[in-house]
Amino acid sequence: MMTIDNYNFAGKKAIVRVDFNVPLNEEGKITDDTRIRGALPTLKKVLAEGGALIIMSHMGKPKGKVNAKFSLSQIVDAVSEKLGAPVQFAPDCAKAAEAAAALKAGEVLLLENLRFYPEEEGKPVGIDKEDPAYNDAKKAMKESQKEFAKTLASYADCYINDAFGTAHRRHASTAVVADYFDADNKMLGYLMEKEVQAVDNILKDIKRPFTAIMGGSKVSTKIGIIENLMDKVDNLILCGGMTYTFAKAQGGEIGNSIVEMDKLDLALNIIEQAKAKGVNLVLGTDCKAGDDFKNDCNTQICPANAIPEGWEGLDAGPETQKAFAAAIEGAKTILWNGPAGVFEFDNFTAGSRAIAEAIAKATADGAFSLIGGGDSVACINKFGMADQVSYISTGGGALLEAIEGKVLPGVAAIKGE
Ligand code: AMP
């Protein structure tokens, strides 16, 4: 496989898929530039070696229609400033051949939002899935998606994908476009390389013991990951709102706590699987319960399976926090996805904080720790501990699908898996 470090960009035009889907305020100003900063090493590498850049991205969900609110023209100045080079803008991403052809070494062209074309996502628009003509429309769209991807490919000599956030989608710019470059002219960008390596560290090159911490609100959204991890981990902490589905399944009283009544059998099955596979399953034994779903409600510590009527478990209790820390201490590989409580409320952060602190300690002792999935990242940032873990993934859905063991189309299109 070609890598960005082995490629000679001198005199070449590189089309780079980045994730510049940055949040904008009412005036169209960027409120968080993390994603732009994330792509800079790749972009700067091409320019420094005498290549020219054609940058492409989506922004928001314009659903296949031109919409000024989602125009990438709004970020041209910011990209230019961060890149330290002037950035030209192509107002129509599918009609940028001339501008691309005119690019000289060291020059940069940013294409307008790819999702202004329905071909980018490849989903037929304006037709219901139930409509008998839907399948034909879908087939026709797949064909025009190929044409669209071919047009994008025609702008450049090589293709780089550095947009991990969309790697789980088979879109024109994330996967289909790669079909129009041979193996020596397509590669992952630095950010993608780091993400793929991080996932390999927890799924393939595992150093033991391996502790995974899965939290968040529901078992149902995490089940694919839990099942994939069950064959790999030594310790599995299941926390957050899931705690109460497990407590209920085992006959506990959970008051008003969040619960998925249709997942009780699944919870018992997970407990059985863990036993059969010799996985140390850590579930909450006590909790901090509140009498309302708000930060300043009345609270009490009680057993997770004996929560009084009118109260709900909103965070892990002190005994549970100790059990979390014990399962994380000494681990050499750690994955954390999903908070252990309603961390958005300052009075219910202790469980998540106990996890973050134990991870930071294990990391300082040499563990590889990967934090990923929107809310645990927000959590670690809230605690100001982002620099105390090994890697924070930039991809929500993409990371979760990778951990489920699914092949990511954006990665496969380049690695040829
Ligand atoms: P998820 O998107 O599934 O990872 O869930 C994240 C959300 O789960 C966060 O917004 C938390 O506030 C929420 N959460 C965690 N613990 C609980 C709990 N005990 N009760 C209700 N919500 C919870």
XYZ file of C-alpha atoms and ligand atoms in Angstrom:
440
model
C 0.000 0.000 0.000
C 1.267 3.487 -0.859
C 1.788 5.788 2.124
C 1.919 9.534 2.287
C 5.523 9.340 3.531
C 6.628 7.254 0.557
C 4.959 9.326 -2.130
C 6.817 12.016 -4.050
C 4.424 14.948 -4.441
C 6.820 17.166 -6.425
C 4.977 18.480 -9.489
C 1.887 16.407 -8.644
C -1.686 17.460 -7.987
C -3.238 15.748 -4.999
C -6.984 15.675 -4.399
C -7.511 15.344 -0.663
C -10.784 14.404 1.058
C -10.788 16.165 4.410
C -13.449 16.642 7.043
C -14.002 20.400 7.137
C -17.505 19.964 8.501
C -16.807 22.597 11.167
C -19.471 24.257 13.307
C -20.297 27.845 12.273
C -22.099 30.562 14.260
C -24.895 32.819 12.965
C -22.368 35.057 11.195
C -20.735 32.099 9.460
C -17.661 32.209 11.709
C -16.005 28.939 12.766
C -16.631 28.146 16.446
C -14.361 25.068 16.651
C -11.527 24.568 14.171
C -10.345 21.170 15.491
C -11.190 19.439 12.208
C -9.267 21.919 10.081
C -6.260 21.633 12.367
C -6.528 17.839 12.156
C -5.952 17.856 8.386
C -3.058 20.332 8.365
C -0.150 17.847 8.629
C -1.324 16.056 5.471
C -2.043 19.248 3.543
C 1.252 20.862 4.539
C 3.202 17.739 3.571
C 1.911 17.948 -0.036
C 2.704 21.654 -0.333
C 6.116 21.380 1.299
C 7.154 18.779 -1.279
C 6.144 20.945 -4.227
C 2.717 19.475 -4.894
C -0.537 21.307 -5.548
C -3.683 20.719 -3.492
C -7.298 20.224 -4.434
C -9.185 20.045 -1.149
C -12.686 18.576 -0.964
C -15.125 18.199 1.924
C -18.752 18.173 2.905
C -20.381 20.557 5.364
C -23.677 19.904 7.125
C -26.575 18.125 5.491
C -27.661 20.104 2.425
C -29.281 16.904 1.072
C -28.082 17.206 -2.517
C -29.075 20.857 -2.981
C -27.098 24.095 -3.144
C -27.583 25.907 0.160
C -25.560 29.034 1.010
C -25.765 28.185 4.712
C -23.472 25.212 4.074
C -21.118 26.861 1.590
C -17.440 26.135 2.152
C -16.709 29.642 0.807
C -17.250 30.701 4.432
C -14.096 28.943 5.573
C -11.688 29.893 2.759
C -9.943 32.597 4.816
C -9.598 30.365 7.868
C -8.127 27.505 5.822
C -5.770 29.906 4.085
C -4.601 31.361 7.385
C -3.994 27.961 8.982
C -2.303 26.556 5.921
C -0.156 29.653 5.473
C -0.989 29.781 1.743
C -3.588 31.534 -0.418
C -6.615 29.341 -1.133
C -8.617 29.603 -4.378
C -12.253 28.579 -4.328
C -14.154 26.510 -6.913
C -17.861 27.413 -6.510
C -19.003 24.204 -8.231
C -17.144 21.068 -7.228
C -18.157 19.196 -10.397
C -17.040 21.990 -12.726
C -13.576 22.698 -11.407
C -11.513 21.069 -14.165
C -10.121 24.330 -15.514
C -9.209 25.730 -12.128
C -7.580 22.430 -11.182
C -5.635 22.243 -14.438
C -4.266 25.749 -13.888
C -2.900 24.943 -10.423
C 0.871 25.274 -10.032
C 3.153 23.736 -7.430
C 2.339 25.077 -3.971
C -1.133 26.307 -4.970
C -4.386 25.350 -3.295
C -7.943 24.988 -4.583
C -10.867 24.351 -2.234
C -13.933 22.792 -3.858
C -17.469 23.800 -2.877
C -19.441 21.447 -0.594
C -19.582 17.983 -2.192
C -23.038 17.338 -0.735
C -24.576 20.040 -2.910
C -24.671 17.106 -5.353
C -26.825 14.088 -4.403
C -24.222 11.960 -6.216
C -21.827 12.492 -3.308
C -23.901 10.371 -0.935
C -25.338 8.336 -3.806
C -28.875 8.271 -2.420
C -31.768 9.060 -4.751
C -33.542 12.277 -3.730
C -37.231 13.104 -3.881
C -38.373 9.497 -4.002
C -39.704 7.447 -1.132
C -38.085 4.110 -0.219
C -41.529 2.487 -0.490
C -42.027 3.744 -4.051
C -41.848 0.846 -6.579
C -39.539 2.983 -8.737
C -37.064 3.408 -5.860
C -34.750 0.552 -6.833
C -34.374 1.823 -10.385
C -33.738 5.327 -9.095
C -31.103 3.898 -6.753
C -29.373 2.050 -9.592
C -29.392 5.172 -11.760
C -27.975 7.185 -8.870
C -25.141 4.680 -8.348
C -24.207 5.182 -12.010
C -24.209 8.967 -11.749
C -22.244 8.642 -8.522
C -19.503 6.882 -10.496
C -19.500 9.688 -13.073
C -19.288 12.293 -10.317
C -16.384 10.439 -8.673
C -14.646 10.114 -12.032
C -14.913 13.877 -12.542
C -13.350 14.539 -9.132
C -10.583 12.038 -9.890
C -9.849 13.732 -13.225
C -8.626 16.847 -11.394
C -5.576 15.186 -9.857
C -2.669 12.737 -10.142
C -3.206 11.168 -6.749
C -5.888 10.805 -4.078
C -5.542 11.102 -0.318
C -8.317 10.322 2.138
C -7.845 12.094 5.460
C -11.511 12.233 6.519
C -11.906 9.537 9.173
C -15.264 10.967 10.277
C -16.845 9.813 6.988
C -14.750 6.668 6.429
C -17.744 4.463 7.280
C -19.660 5.848 4.304
C -19.283 4.658 0.718
C -19.604 8.138 -0.757
C -18.188 9.421 -4.050
C -15.350 11.338 -2.406
C -14.619 8.889 0.412
C -14.483 5.598 -1.488
C -15.774 5.528 -5.097
C -13.214 8.101 -6.274
C -10.405 5.749 -5.213
C -11.431 3.332 -7.992
C -10.077 5.823 -10.518
C -6.542 5.796 -9.127
C -4.136 2.870 -9.198
C -2.727 1.517 -5.952
C 0.456 3.627 -6.220
C -1.494 6.857 -6.444
C -3.901 6.600 -3.526
C -3.146 6.708 0.155
C -4.419 7.492 3.646
C -3.619 10.904 5.108
C -1.792 11.239 8.427
C -4.981 11.617 10.463
C -6.501 8.503 8.887
C -3.265 6.580 9.422
C -3.362 7.465 13.129
C -7.017 6.469 13.480
C -6.514 3.169 11.686
C -3.451 2.427 13.829
C -5.387 3.260 17.006
C -8.153 0.829 16.043
C -5.546 -1.838 15.181
C -4.047 -1.354 18.639
C -7.304 -2.371 20.273
C -8.536 -4.987 17.812
C -5.377 -6.624 16.449
C -2.099 -5.823 18.227
C -3.586 -6.066 21.708
C -1.279 -5.766 24.728
C -2.836 -7.420 27.764
C -4.673 -6.975 30.005
C -7.251 -5.211 27.845
C -10.027 -3.265 29.594
C -12.937 -1.825 27.636
C -15.331 0.635 29.225
C -18.670 1.046 27.510
C -21.110 3.587 28.872
C -23.796 5.899 27.577
C -27.503 5.594 27.727
C -28.515 2.358 26.003
C -27.425 -1.251 25.519
C -29.154 -1.375 22.118
C -26.814 1.135 20.453
C -23.701 -0.553 21.867
C -24.553 -4.206 21.446
C -22.559 -4.718 18.216
C -19.455 -3.385 19.915
C -20.007 -5.286 23.147
C -20.318 -8.556 21.226
C -17.218 -7.910 19.131
C -15.198 -6.934 22.196
C -16.339 -9.927 24.221
C -13.853 -12.126 22.322
C -10.987 -9.730 22.856
C -11.125 -8.107 26.297
C -10.018 -9.284 29.733
C -12.177 -6.762 31.599
C -15.436 -5.251 30.375
C -16.983 -2.389 32.293
C -20.587 -1.666 31.305
C -21.805 1.544 32.889
C -24.007 4.617 32.446
C -27.694 4.146 31.739
C -27.081 0.514 30.687
C -26.516 -0.349 34.355
C -30.235 -0.311 35.058
C -31.232 -2.608 32.216
C -28.800 -5.133 33.717
C -30.078 -4.538 37.251
C -33.691 -4.932 36.142
C -32.877 -8.083 34.152
C -31.456 -9.620 37.324
C -34.611 -8.844 39.293
C -33.564 -5.505 40.797
C -35.717 -2.495 41.647
C -34.584 0.497 39.605
C -37.204 3.186 40.327
C -37.423 5.666 37.441
C -33.997 4.833 35.997
C -33.531 4.608 32.259
C -34.209 1.052 31.115
C -34.789 -0.887 27.893
C -37.463 -3.398 28.833
C -37.082 -5.225 25.510
C -33.380 -5.807 26.168
C -33.592 -7.679 29.472
C -32.889 -11.056 27.840
C -30.029 -9.528 25.916
C -28.537 -8.250 29.187
C -28.744 -11.735 30.752
C -27.202 -13.168 27.608
C -24.266 -10.741 27.857
C -23.708 -11.830 31.475
C -23.698 -15.489 30.349
C -21.359 -14.781 27.431
C -18.908 -13.037 29.743
C -18.924 -16.045 32.091
C -18.441 -18.509 29.226
C -15.575 -16.498 27.771
C -13.837 -15.792 31.061
C -14.314 -12.036 30.736
C -14.379 -10.075 33.980
C -17.653 -8.179 33.574
C -17.900 -5.148 35.855
C -21.400 -3.766 36.408
C -22.443 -0.982 38.779
C -23.335 -2.185 42.272
C -24.216 1.189 43.783
C -25.334 4.448 42.243
C -25.949 8.112 42.927
C -29.677 8.496 42.410
C -31.642 11.704 41.966
C -35.326 12.507 42.491
C -35.468 14.394 39.170
C -33.531 14.484 35.895
C -31.699 17.714 36.680
C -28.418 18.825 38.173
C -29.724 20.286 41.427
C -32.173 17.537 42.398
C -32.001 15.746 45.763
C -29.568 12.848 45.724
C -28.790 9.653 47.621
C -26.352 6.781 47.240
C -28.154 3.449 46.995
C -27.659 -0.053 45.600
C -28.092 -0.100 41.794
C -30.664 -2.871 42.257
C -32.636 -1.249 45.079
C -33.471 2.247 43.912
C -36.505 3.685 45.720
C -39.686 4.554 43.810
C -39.500 8.084 42.355
C -35.684 8.068 42.179
C -33.393 7.328 39.225
C -29.764 6.267 38.944
C -27.824 9.110 37.345
C -24.214 8.243 38.166
C -22.033 5.432 39.502
C -21.700 5.243 43.290
C -18.425 5.200 45.292
C -18.179 1.384 45.557
C -18.692 1.072 41.788
C -16.089 3.748 41.110
C -13.556 1.674 43.072
C -14.447 -1.408 41.023
C -13.980 0.578 37.795
C -10.579 1.820 38.912
C -9.498 -1.709 39.910
C -10.415 -3.087 36.458
C -8.517 -0.291 34.722
C -5.449 -0.331 36.968
C -2.644 -2.340 35.399
C -4.356 -2.576 31.995
C -2.069 -2.265 28.980
C -4.833 -1.588 26.432
C -7.867 0.558 27.233
C -10.884 1.606 25.208
C -13.444 4.048 26.576
C -16.704 4.831 24.852
C -19.603 6.461 26.648
C -19.898 8.199 30.037
C -20.677 6.436 33.323
C -23.399 8.902 34.253
C -25.164 12.056 33.167
C -21.839 13.884 33.030
C -23.487 16.976 31.507
C -24.796 17.661 35.054
C -21.853 18.697 37.256
C -23.260 16.776 40.234
C -23.184 13.476 38.297
C -19.669 13.421 36.890
C -17.919 11.396 39.610
C -18.248 7.996 37.906
C -16.900 9.267 34.597
C -14.178 11.176 36.413
C -13.090 8.032 38.281
C -12.767 6.284 34.919
C -10.840 9.186 33.352
C -8.447 9.332 36.302
C -7.805 5.590 36.282
C -7.178 5.703 32.527
C -4.762 8.628 32.927
C -2.850 6.693 35.588
C -2.676 3.500 33.518
C -1.574 5.531 30.496
C 1.207 7.128 32.522
C 2.240 3.566 33.418
C 2.535 2.639 29.733
C -0.949 1.572 28.628
C -2.358 2.482 25.223
C -5.673 4.261 25.805
C -8.161 5.119 23.094
C -11.088 7.399 23.837
C -13.773 7.661 21.202
C -17.398 8.272 20.433
C -18.729 11.813 20.900
C -19.710 11.816 24.547
C -16.621 10.307 26.130
C -14.536 12.818 24.181
C -16.750 15.652 25.483
C -16.309 14.120 28.943
C -12.507 13.934 28.877
C -12.410 17.502 27.520
C -14.745 18.677 30.307
C -12.259 17.244 32.825
C -9.326 18.897 31.001
C -7.595 15.500 30.732
C -7.308 15.125 26.950
C -3.516 15.235 27.132
C -3.380 12.374 29.644
C -4.648 9.652 27.316
C -2.935 8.078 24.297
C -5.380 8.866 21.560
C -8.712 10.633 21.142
C -10.532 9.551 18.014
C -12.016 12.201 15.734
C -14.575 9.818 14.276
C -17.824 9.113 16.114
C -19.797 6.732 13.902
C -16.723 5.636 11.954
C -14.882 4.639 15.118
C -17.864 2.743 16.503
C -18.296 0.783 13.258
C -14.581 -0.005 13.181
C -14.736 -1.316 16.761
C -17.761 -3.390 15.845
C -15.365 -5.116 13.461
C -16.925 -3.688 10.297
C -14.733 -2.848 7.317
C -14.748 0.911 6.684
C -15.336 1.616 2.954
C -13.055 4.671 3.059
C -10.165 2.598 4.369
C -10.870 -0.473 2.240
C -10.950 1.640 -0.936
C -7.297 2.453 -0.334
C -5.964 -0.598 1.452
C -7.822 -2.886 -0.946
C -9.225 -5.084 1.846
P -24.619 7.496 24.213
O -24.930 8.545 23.169
O -25.447 6.277 24.121
O -23.157 7.230 24.347
O -25.099 8.140 25.577
C -24.530 9.282 26.122
C -25.522 9.875 27.045
O -25.864 8.926 28.038
C -25.043 11.098 27.777
O -25.749 12.212 27.317
C -25.366 10.809 29.241
O -25.975 11.883 29.886
C -26.325 9.648 29.137
N -26.346 8.857 30.370
C -25.329 8.279 31.010
N -25.727 7.702 32.138
C -27.056 7.890 32.225
C -28.050 7.541 33.187
N -27.733 6.864 34.272
N -29.314 7.922 32.944
C -29.633 8.619 31.849
N -28.749 8.974 30.910
C -27.463 8.617 31.098
